[in-house]
Short mmCIF file of C-alpha atoms and ligand atoms in Angstrom, two decimals:
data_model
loop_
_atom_site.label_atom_id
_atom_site.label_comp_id
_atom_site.label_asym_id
_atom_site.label_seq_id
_atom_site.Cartn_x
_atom_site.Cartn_y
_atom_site.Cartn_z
CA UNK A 140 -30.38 -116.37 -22.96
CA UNK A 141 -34.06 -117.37 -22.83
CA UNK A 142 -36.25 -115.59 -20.97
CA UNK A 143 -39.30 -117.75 -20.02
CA UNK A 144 -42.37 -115.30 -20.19
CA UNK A 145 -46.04 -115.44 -21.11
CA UNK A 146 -47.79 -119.10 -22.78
CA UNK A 147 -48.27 -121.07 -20.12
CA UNK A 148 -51.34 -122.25 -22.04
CA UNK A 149 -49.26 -123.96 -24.71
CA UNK A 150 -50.42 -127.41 -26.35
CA UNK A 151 -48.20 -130.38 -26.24
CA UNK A 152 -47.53 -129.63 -29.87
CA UNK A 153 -47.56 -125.98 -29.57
CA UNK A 154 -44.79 -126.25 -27.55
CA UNK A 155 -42.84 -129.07 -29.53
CA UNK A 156 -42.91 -127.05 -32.32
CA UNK A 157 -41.81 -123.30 -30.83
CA UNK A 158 -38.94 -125.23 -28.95
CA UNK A 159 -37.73 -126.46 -32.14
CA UNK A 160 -38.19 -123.04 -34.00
CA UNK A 161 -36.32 -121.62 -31.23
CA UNK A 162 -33.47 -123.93 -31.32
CA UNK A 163 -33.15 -123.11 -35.07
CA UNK A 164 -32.98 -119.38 -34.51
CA UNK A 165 -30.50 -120.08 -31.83
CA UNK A 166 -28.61 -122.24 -33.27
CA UNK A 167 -28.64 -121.20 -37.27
CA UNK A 168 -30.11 -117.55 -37.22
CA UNK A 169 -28.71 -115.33 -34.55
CA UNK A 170 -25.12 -116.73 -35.05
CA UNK A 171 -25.05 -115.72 -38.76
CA UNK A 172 -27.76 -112.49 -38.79
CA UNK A 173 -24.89 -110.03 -38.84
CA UNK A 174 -23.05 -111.13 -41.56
CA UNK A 175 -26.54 -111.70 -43.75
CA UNK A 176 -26.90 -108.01 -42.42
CA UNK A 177 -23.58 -106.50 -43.04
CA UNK A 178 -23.09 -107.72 -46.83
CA UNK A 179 -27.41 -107.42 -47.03
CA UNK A 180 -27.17 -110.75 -48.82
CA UNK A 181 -30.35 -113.29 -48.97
CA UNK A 182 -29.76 -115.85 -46.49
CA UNK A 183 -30.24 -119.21 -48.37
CA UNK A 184 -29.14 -121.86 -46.22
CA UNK A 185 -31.13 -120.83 -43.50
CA UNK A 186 -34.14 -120.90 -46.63
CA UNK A 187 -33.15 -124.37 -47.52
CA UNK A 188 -33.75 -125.34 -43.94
CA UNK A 189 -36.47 -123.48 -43.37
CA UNK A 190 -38.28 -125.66 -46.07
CA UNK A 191 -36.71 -128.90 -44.89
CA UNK A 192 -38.40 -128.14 -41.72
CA UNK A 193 -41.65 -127.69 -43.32
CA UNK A 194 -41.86 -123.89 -42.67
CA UNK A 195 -43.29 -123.14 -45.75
CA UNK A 196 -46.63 -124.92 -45.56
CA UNK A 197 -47.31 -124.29 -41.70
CA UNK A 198 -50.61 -123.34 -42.55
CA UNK A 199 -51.26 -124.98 -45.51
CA UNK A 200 -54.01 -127.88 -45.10
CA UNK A 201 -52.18 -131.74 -44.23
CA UNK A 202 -54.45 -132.41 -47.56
CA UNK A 203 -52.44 -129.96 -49.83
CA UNK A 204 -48.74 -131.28 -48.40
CA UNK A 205 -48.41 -128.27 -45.09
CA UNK A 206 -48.89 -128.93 -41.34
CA UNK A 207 -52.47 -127.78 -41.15
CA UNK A 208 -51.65 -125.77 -38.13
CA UNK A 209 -53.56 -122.45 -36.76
CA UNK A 210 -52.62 -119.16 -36.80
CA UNK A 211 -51.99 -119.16 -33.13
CA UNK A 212 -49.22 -121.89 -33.61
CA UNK A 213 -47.90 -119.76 -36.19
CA UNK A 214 -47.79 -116.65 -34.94
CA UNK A 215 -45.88 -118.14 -32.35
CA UNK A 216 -43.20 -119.64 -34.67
CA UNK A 217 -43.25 -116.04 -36.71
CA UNK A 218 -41.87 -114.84 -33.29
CA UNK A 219 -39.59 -117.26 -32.65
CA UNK A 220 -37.93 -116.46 -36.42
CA UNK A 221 -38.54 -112.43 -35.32
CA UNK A 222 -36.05 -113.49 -32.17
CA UNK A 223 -33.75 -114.53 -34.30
CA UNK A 224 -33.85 -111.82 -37.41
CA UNK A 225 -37.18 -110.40 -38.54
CA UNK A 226 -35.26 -110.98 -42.46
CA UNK A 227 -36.04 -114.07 -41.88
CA UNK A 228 -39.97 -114.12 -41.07
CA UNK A 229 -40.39 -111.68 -43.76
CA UNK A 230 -39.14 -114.53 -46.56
CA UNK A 231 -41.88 -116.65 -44.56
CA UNK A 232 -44.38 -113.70 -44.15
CA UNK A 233 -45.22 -112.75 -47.74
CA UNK A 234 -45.57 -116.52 -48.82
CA UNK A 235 -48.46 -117.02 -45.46
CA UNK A 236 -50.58 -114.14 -46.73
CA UNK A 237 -50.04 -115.46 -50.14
CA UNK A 238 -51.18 -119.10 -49.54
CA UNK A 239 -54.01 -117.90 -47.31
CA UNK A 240 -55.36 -115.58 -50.28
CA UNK A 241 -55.27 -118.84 -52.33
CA UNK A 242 -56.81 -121.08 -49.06
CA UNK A 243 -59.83 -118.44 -48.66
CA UNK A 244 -60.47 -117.35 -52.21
CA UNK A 245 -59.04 -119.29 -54.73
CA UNK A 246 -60.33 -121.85 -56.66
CA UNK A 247 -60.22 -125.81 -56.20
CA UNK A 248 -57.71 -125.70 -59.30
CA UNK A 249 -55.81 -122.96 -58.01
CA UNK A 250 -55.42 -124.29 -54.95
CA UNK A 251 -54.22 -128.13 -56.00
CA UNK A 252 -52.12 -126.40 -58.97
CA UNK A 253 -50.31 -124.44 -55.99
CA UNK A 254 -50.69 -125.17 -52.55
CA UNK A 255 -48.45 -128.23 -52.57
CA UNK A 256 -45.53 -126.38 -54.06
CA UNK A 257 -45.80 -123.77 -51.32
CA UNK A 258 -45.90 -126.14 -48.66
CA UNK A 259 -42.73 -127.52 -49.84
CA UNK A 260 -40.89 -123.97 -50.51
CA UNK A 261 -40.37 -125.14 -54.05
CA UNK A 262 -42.55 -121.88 -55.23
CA UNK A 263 -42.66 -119.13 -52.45
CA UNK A 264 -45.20 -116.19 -52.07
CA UNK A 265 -45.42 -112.47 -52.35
CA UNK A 266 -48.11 -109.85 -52.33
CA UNK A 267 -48.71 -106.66 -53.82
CA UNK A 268 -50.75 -103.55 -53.50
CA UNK A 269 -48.35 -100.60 -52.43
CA UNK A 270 -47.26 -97.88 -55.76
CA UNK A 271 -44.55 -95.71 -55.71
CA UNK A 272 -47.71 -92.81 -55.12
CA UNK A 273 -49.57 -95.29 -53.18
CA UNK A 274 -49.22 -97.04 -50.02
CA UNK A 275 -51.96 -96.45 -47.02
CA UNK A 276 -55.05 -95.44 -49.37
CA UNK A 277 -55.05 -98.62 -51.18
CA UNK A 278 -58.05 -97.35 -53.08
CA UNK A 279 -55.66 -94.86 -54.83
CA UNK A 280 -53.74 -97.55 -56.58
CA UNK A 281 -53.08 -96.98 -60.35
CA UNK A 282 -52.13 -100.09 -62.03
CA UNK A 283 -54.77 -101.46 -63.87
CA UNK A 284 -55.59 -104.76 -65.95
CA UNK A 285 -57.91 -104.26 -69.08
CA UNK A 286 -59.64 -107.24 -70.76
CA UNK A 287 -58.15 -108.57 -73.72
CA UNK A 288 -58.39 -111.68 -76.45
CA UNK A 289 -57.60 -114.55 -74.53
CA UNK A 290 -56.93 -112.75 -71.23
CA UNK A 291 -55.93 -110.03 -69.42
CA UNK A 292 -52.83 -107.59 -70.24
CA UNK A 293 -51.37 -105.87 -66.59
CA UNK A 294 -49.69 -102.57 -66.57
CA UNK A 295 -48.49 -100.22 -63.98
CA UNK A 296 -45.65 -99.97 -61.32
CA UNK A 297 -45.73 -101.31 -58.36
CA UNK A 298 -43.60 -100.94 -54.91
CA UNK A 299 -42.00 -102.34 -52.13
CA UNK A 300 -42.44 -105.90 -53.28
CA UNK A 301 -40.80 -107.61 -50.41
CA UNK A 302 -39.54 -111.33 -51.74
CA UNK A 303 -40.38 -109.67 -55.55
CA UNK A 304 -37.83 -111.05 -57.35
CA UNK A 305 -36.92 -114.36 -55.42
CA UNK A 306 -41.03 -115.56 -55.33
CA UNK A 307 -42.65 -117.30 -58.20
CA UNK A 308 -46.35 -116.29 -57.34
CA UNK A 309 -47.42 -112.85 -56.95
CA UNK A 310 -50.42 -111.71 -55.89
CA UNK A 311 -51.17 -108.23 -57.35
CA UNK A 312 -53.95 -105.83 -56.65
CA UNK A 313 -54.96 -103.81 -59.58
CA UNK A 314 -57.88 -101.92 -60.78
CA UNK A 315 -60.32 -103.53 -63.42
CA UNK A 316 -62.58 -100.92 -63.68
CA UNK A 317 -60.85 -97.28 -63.17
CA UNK A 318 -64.49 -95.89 -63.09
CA UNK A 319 -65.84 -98.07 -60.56
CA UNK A 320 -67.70 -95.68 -57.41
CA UNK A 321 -66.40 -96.30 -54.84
CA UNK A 322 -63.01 -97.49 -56.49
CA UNK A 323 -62.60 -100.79 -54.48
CA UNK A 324 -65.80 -102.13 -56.59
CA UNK A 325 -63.25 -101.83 -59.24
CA UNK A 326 -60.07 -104.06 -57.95
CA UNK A 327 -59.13 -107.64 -58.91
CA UNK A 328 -56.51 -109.54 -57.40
CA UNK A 329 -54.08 -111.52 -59.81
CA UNK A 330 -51.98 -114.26 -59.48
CA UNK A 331 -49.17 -113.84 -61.04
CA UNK A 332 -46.81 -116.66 -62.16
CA UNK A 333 -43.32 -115.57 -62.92
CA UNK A 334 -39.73 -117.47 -63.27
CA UNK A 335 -37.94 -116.87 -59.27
CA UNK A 336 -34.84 -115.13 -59.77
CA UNK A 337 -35.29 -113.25 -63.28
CA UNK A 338 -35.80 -109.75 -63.06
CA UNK A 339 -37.13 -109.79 -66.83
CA UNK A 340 -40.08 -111.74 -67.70
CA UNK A 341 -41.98 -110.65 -70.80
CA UNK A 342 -44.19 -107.56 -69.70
CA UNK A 343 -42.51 -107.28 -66.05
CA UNK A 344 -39.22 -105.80 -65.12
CA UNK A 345 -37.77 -105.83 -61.57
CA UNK A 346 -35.47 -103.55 -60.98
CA UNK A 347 -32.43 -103.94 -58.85
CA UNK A 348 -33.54 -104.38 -54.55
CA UNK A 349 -34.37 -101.07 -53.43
CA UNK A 350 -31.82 -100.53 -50.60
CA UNK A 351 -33.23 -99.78 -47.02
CA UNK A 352 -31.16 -98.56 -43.72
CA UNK A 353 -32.86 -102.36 -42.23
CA UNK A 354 -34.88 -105.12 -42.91
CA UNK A 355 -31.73 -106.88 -45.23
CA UNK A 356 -30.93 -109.44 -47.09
CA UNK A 357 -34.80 -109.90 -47.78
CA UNK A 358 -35.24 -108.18 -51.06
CA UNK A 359 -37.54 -105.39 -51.78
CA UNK A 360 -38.20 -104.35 -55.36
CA UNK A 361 -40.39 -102.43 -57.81
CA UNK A 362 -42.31 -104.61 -60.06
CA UNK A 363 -43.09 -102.96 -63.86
CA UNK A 364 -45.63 -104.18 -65.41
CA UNK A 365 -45.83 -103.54 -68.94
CA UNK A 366 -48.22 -105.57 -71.14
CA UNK A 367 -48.03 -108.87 -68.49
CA UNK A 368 -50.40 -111.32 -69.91
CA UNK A 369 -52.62 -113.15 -68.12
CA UNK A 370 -55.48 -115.97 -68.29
CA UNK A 371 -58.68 -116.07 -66.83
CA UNK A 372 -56.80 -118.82 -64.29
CA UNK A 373 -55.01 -116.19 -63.10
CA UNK A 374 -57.91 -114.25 -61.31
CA UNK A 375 -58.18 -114.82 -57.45
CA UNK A 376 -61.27 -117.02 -57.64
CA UNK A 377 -61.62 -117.10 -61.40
CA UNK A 378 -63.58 -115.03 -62.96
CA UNK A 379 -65.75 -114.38 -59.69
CA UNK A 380 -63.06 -112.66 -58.02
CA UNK A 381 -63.18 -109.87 -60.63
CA UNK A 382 -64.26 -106.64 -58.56
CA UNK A 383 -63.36 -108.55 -55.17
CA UNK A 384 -59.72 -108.20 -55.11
CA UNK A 385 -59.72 -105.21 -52.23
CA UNK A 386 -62.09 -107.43 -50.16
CA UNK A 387 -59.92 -110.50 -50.36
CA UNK A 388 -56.39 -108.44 -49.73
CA UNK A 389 -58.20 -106.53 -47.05
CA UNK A 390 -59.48 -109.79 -45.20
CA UNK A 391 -55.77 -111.45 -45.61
CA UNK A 392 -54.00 -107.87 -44.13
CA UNK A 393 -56.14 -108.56 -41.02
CA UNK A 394 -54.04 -111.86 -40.84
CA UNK A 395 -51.51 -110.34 -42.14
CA UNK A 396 -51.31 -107.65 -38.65
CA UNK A 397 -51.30 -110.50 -36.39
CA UNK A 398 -48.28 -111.74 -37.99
CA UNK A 399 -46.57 -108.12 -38.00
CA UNK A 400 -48.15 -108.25 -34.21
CA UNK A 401 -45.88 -111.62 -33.67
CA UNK A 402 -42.76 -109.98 -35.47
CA UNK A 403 -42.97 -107.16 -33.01
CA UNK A 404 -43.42 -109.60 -30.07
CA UNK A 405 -40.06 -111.29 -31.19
CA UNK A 406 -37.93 -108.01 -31.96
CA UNK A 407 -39.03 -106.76 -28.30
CA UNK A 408 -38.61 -110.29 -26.72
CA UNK A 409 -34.37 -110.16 -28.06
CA UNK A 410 -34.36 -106.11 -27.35
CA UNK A 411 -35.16 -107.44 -23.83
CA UNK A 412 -32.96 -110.00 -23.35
CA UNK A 413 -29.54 -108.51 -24.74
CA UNK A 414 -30.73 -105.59 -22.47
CA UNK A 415 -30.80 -107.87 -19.29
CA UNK A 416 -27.73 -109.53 -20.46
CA UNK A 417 -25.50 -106.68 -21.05
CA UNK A 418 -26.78 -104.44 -18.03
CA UNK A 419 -25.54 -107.08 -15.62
CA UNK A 420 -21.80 -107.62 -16.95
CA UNK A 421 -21.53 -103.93 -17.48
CA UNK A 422 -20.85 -101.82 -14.44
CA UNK A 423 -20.15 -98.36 -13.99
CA UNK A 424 -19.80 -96.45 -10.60
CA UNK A 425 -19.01 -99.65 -8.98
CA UNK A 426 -21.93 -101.69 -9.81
CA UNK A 427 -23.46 -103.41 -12.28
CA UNK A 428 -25.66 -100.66 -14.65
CA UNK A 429 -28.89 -103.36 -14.00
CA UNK A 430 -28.47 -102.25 -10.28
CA UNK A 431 -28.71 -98.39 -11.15
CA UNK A 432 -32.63 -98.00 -10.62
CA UNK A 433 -33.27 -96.08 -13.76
CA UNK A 434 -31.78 -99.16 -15.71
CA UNK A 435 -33.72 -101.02 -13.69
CA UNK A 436 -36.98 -99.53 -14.47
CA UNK A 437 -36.11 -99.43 -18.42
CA UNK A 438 -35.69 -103.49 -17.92
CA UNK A 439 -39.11 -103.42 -16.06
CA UNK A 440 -41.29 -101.55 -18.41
CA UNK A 441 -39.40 -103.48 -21.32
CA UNK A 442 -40.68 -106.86 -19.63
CA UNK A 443 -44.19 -105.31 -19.32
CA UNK A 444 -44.54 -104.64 -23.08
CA UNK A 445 -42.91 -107.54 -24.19
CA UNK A 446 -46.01 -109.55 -21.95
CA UNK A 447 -48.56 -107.64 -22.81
CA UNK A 448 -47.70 -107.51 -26.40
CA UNK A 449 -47.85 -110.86 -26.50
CA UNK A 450 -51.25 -111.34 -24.91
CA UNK A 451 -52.96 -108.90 -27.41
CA UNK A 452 -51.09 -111.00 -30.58
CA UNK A 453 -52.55 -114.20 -29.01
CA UNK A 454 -55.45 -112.73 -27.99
CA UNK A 455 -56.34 -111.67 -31.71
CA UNK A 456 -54.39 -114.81 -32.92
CA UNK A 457 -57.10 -117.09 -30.80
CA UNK A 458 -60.28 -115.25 -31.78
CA UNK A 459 -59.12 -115.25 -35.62
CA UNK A 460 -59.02 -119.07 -34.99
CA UNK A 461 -62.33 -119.47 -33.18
CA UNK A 462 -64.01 -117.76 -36.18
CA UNK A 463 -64.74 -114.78 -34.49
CA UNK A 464 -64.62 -110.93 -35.44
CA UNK A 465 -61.41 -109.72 -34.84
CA UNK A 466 -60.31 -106.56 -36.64
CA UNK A 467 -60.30 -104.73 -33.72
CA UNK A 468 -57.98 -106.94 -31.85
CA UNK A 469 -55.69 -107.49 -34.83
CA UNK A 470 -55.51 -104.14 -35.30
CA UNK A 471 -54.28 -102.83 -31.23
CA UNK A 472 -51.99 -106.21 -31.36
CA UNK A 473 -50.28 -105.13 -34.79
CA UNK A 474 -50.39 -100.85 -32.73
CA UNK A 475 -48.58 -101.98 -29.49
CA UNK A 476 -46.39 -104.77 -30.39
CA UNK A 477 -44.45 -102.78 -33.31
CA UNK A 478 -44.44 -99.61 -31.08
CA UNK A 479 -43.13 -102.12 -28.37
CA UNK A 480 -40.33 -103.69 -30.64
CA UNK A 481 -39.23 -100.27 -31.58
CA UNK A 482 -39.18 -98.61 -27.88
CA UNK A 483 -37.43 -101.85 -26.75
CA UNK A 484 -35.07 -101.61 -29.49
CA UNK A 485 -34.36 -98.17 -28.20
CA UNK A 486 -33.98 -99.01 -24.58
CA UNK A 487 -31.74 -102.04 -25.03
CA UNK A 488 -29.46 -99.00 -27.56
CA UNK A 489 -29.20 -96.84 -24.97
CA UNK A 490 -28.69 -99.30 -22.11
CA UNK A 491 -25.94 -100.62 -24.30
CA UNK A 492 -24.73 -97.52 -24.69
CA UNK A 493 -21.31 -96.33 -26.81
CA UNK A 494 -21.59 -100.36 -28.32
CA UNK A 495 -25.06 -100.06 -28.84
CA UNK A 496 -23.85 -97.97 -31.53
CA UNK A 497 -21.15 -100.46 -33.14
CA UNK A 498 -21.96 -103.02 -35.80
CA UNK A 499 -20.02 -105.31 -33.43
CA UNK A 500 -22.45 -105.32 -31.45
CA UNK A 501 -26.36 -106.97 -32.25
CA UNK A 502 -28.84 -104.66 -30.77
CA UNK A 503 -27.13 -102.32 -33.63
CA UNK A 504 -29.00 -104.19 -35.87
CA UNK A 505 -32.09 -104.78 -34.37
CA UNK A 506 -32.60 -100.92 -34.02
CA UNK A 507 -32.80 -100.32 -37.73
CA UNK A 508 -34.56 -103.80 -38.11
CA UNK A 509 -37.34 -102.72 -35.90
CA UNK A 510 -39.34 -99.33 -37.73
CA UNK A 511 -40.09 -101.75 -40.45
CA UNK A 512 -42.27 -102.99 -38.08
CA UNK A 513 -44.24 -99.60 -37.61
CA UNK A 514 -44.81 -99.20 -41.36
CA UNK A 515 -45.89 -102.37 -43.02
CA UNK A 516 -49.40 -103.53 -43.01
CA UNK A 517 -50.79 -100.60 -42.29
CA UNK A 518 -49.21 -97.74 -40.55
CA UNK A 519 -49.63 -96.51 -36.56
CA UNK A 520 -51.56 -94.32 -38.16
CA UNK A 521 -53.89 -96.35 -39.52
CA UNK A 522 -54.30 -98.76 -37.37
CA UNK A 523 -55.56 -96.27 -35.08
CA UNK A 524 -58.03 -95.03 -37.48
CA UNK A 525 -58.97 -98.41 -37.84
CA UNK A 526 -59.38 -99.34 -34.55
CA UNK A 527 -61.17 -95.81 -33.74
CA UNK A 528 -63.35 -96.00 -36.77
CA UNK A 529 -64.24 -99.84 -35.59
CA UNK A 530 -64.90 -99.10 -31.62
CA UNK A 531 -67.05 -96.23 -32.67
CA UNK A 532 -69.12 -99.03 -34.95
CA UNK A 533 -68.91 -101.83 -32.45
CA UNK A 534 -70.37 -99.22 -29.36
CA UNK A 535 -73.05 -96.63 -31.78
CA UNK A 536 -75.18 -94.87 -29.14
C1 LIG B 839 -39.39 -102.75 -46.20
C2 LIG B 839 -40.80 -102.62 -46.67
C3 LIG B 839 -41.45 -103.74 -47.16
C4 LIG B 839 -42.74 -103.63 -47.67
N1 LIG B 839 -43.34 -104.74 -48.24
C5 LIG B 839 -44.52 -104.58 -48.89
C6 LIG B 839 -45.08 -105.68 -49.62
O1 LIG B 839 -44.55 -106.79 -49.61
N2 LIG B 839 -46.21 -105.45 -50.35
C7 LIG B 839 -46.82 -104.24 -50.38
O2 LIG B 839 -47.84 -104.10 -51.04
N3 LIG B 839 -46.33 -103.18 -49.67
C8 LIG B 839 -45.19 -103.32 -48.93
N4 LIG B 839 -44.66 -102.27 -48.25
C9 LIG B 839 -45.31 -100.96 -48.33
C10 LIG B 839 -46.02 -100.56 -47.04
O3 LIG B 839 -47.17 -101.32 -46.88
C11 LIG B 839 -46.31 -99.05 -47.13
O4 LIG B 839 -45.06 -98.37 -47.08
C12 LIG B 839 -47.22 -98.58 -46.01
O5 LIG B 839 -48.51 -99.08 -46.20
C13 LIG B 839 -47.28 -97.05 -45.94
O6 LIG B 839 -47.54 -96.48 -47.18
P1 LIG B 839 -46.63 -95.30 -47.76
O7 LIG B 839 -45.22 -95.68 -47.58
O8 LIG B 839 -47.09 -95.00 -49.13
O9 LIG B 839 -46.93 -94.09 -46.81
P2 LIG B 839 -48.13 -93.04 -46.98
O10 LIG B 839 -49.41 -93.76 -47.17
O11 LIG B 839 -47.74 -92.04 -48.00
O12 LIG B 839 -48.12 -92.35 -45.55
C14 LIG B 839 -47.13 -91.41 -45.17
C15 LIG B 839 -47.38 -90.98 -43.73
O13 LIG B 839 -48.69 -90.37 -43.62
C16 LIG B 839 -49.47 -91.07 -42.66
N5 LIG B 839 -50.85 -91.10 -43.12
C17 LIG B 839 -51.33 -91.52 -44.31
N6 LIG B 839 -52.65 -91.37 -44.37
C18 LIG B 839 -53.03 -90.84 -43.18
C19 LIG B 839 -54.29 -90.45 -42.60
N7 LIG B 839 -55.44 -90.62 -43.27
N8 LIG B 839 -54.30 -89.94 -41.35
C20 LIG B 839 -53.15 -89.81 -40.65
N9 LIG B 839 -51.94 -90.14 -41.13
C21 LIG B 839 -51.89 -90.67 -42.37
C22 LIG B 839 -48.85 -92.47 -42.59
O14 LIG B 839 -49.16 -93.08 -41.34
C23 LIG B 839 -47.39 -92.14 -42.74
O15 LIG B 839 -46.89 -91.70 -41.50
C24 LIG B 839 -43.39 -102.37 -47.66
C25 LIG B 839 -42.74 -101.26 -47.12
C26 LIG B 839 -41.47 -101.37 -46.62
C27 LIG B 839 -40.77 -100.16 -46.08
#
């Protein structure tokens, strides 16, 4: 059941391509999410079409093989995927903040010598800063990369590599200078080329997928780095991007909370409608449950954040696109619309409520898919320190 809310300001195109992305996830994803679920097994079919329908290079510049397309138009696909399984965007998600590290800072050889293999799919993207000690105060991070002949050697361990073993390109975050004051003067961002499905490489072992209560069939793994060689090439930006890796990760996690902003949008969009589905054929006391008025309240304020979630994502979404200062907005879309998708995932449980707690049933599923959304790129927590920290600049008295 679609429920038609919110965009009325859609392009031609805009819309052409969110109707399509939403016939996929009807049509491919939500039919076979459980099963992907239930056995937490990669979903590679849905991949292969995925890149046959160009999902890949969305973003990626017409002149490097992708569609060229803003981040508006793609935060609205990200929610269309999100509708269907937020698994899904996250094999997407990892490869966008990937290619736009490479579109922003990387260099004209790094870009033709990648971009149109990651428009295609053929290589996919993932990105990595969090440690096993390490995960909000980036700054804190302990792998390192010292200077050697002919290169650079990486060590350290790294965490919560979403798409870590599956990608071929990772870009890693890792200190070049431990004595640099204040540390971030000290980070570089890598690139780091490795063979998609082998969990050893010489100097890198991933371990087996770390297993999580949501979020499956996506793969999440350690990375070990152990004497990983590599070239000058390999620096975000060449060998000017030494010392700028925390600015360059920073500025692509801004992007990077619109799209967790979209994923939220989705998860609470579904929530919503499996809530307004199942409270009208259920009926207890002689009535449908929708007609009880506290159901119908929980199906109000769910509508209310689903809208207004989606006007801060687009609103943030838009301004990114025009250029303009966002962090801020990126920051309150990425706040609400995860707290959103989780509440609505709650509401839809309980109005579901003994099945909302079988695997036979889908909101099941989207209840432990949706605190994923609370933690990555950047906490609640954070983002309100961000967003505090930035008001307070933005209105100095
Ligand atoms: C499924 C999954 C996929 C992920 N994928 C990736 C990935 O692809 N790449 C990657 O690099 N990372 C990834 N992460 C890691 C994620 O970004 C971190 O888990 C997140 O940033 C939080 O860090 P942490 O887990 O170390 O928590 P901590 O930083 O230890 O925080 C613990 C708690 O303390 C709170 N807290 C911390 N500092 C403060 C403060 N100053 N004030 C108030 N409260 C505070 C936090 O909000 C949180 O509630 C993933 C995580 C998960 C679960």
């Amino acid at each position: 059941m679609a429920v038609a809310v919110g965009y009325q300001d859609k392009t031609d195109e805009q819309k052409a391509i969110t109707e399509m992305v939403r016939q996929f996830a009807d049509k491919e994803i939500l039919p076979n999410a459980e099963e992907y679920d239930h056995e937490d097994k990669f979903p590679e079919p849905i991949v292969e079409q995925m890149k046959e329908l160009g999902l890949f290079g969305v973003t990626i510049p017409e002149e490097h093989g992708g569609m060229g397309l803003d981040l508006t138009t793609y935060a609205m696909i990200v929610e269309e995927l999100s509708r269907g399984w937020i698994s899904i965007s996250g094999v997407v998600n990892t490869h966008f903040i990937g290619s736009y590290l490479l579109m922003k800072f990387g260099t004209d050889e790094q870009k033709e010598k990648y971009l149109p293999k990651m428009a295609t799919g053929e290589i996919r993207g993932a990105f990595s800063l969090s440690e096993p000690e390490v995960g909000s105060d980036v700054q804190g991070i302990k792998s390192t990369a010292k200077e050697v002949d002919g290169g650079w050697e990486i060590n350290g361990q790294k965490m919560w590599v979403t798409n870590g073993l599956r990608s071929g390109l990772v870009f890693v975050l890792v200190k070049t200078d431990t004595k640099a004051d204040p540390p971030y003067k000290g980070m570089t961002c890598f690139i780091c080329e490795k063979e998609p499905g082998e969990s050893e490489v010489p100097g890198l072992t991933i371990p087996p997928k770390i297993k999580k209560m949501g979020y499956k069939g996506v793969e999440s793994t350690e990375l070990i780095f152990d004497g990983f060689k590599v070239s000058d090439d390999h620096i975000l930006g060449g060998r000017d991007g030494v010392g700028e890796g925390f600015r360059q990760m920073m500025d692509a996690l801004e992007l990077g909370r619109v799209n967790v902003a979209a994923r939220g949008v989705g998860v609470a969009q579904r929530s919503l409608e499996l809530a307004l589905r199942y409270s009208q054929e259920r009926k207890t006391f002689g009535k449908p449950i929708a007609q009880h008025q506290a159901i119908t309240f929980k199906l109000a304020e769910m509508g209310t954040r689903v809208e207004a979630a989606r006007l801060l994502t687009m609103k943030a979404a838009r301004m990114k696109d025009a250029g303009e200062r966002s962090d801020i907005e990126a920051g309150m879309a990425k706040l609400f619309a995860s707290e959103a998708a989780h509440q609505n995932a709650e509401e839809a449980l309980r109005i579901h409520g003994g099945y909302g707690y079988s695997k036979e049933y889908e909101i099941e599923r989207i209840y432990r898919d949706a605190p994923l959304l609370l933690i990555g790129e950047g906490t609640s927590e954070i983002q309100k320190m961000v967003i505090g920290k930035k008001l307070l600049e933005r209105h100095k008295i």
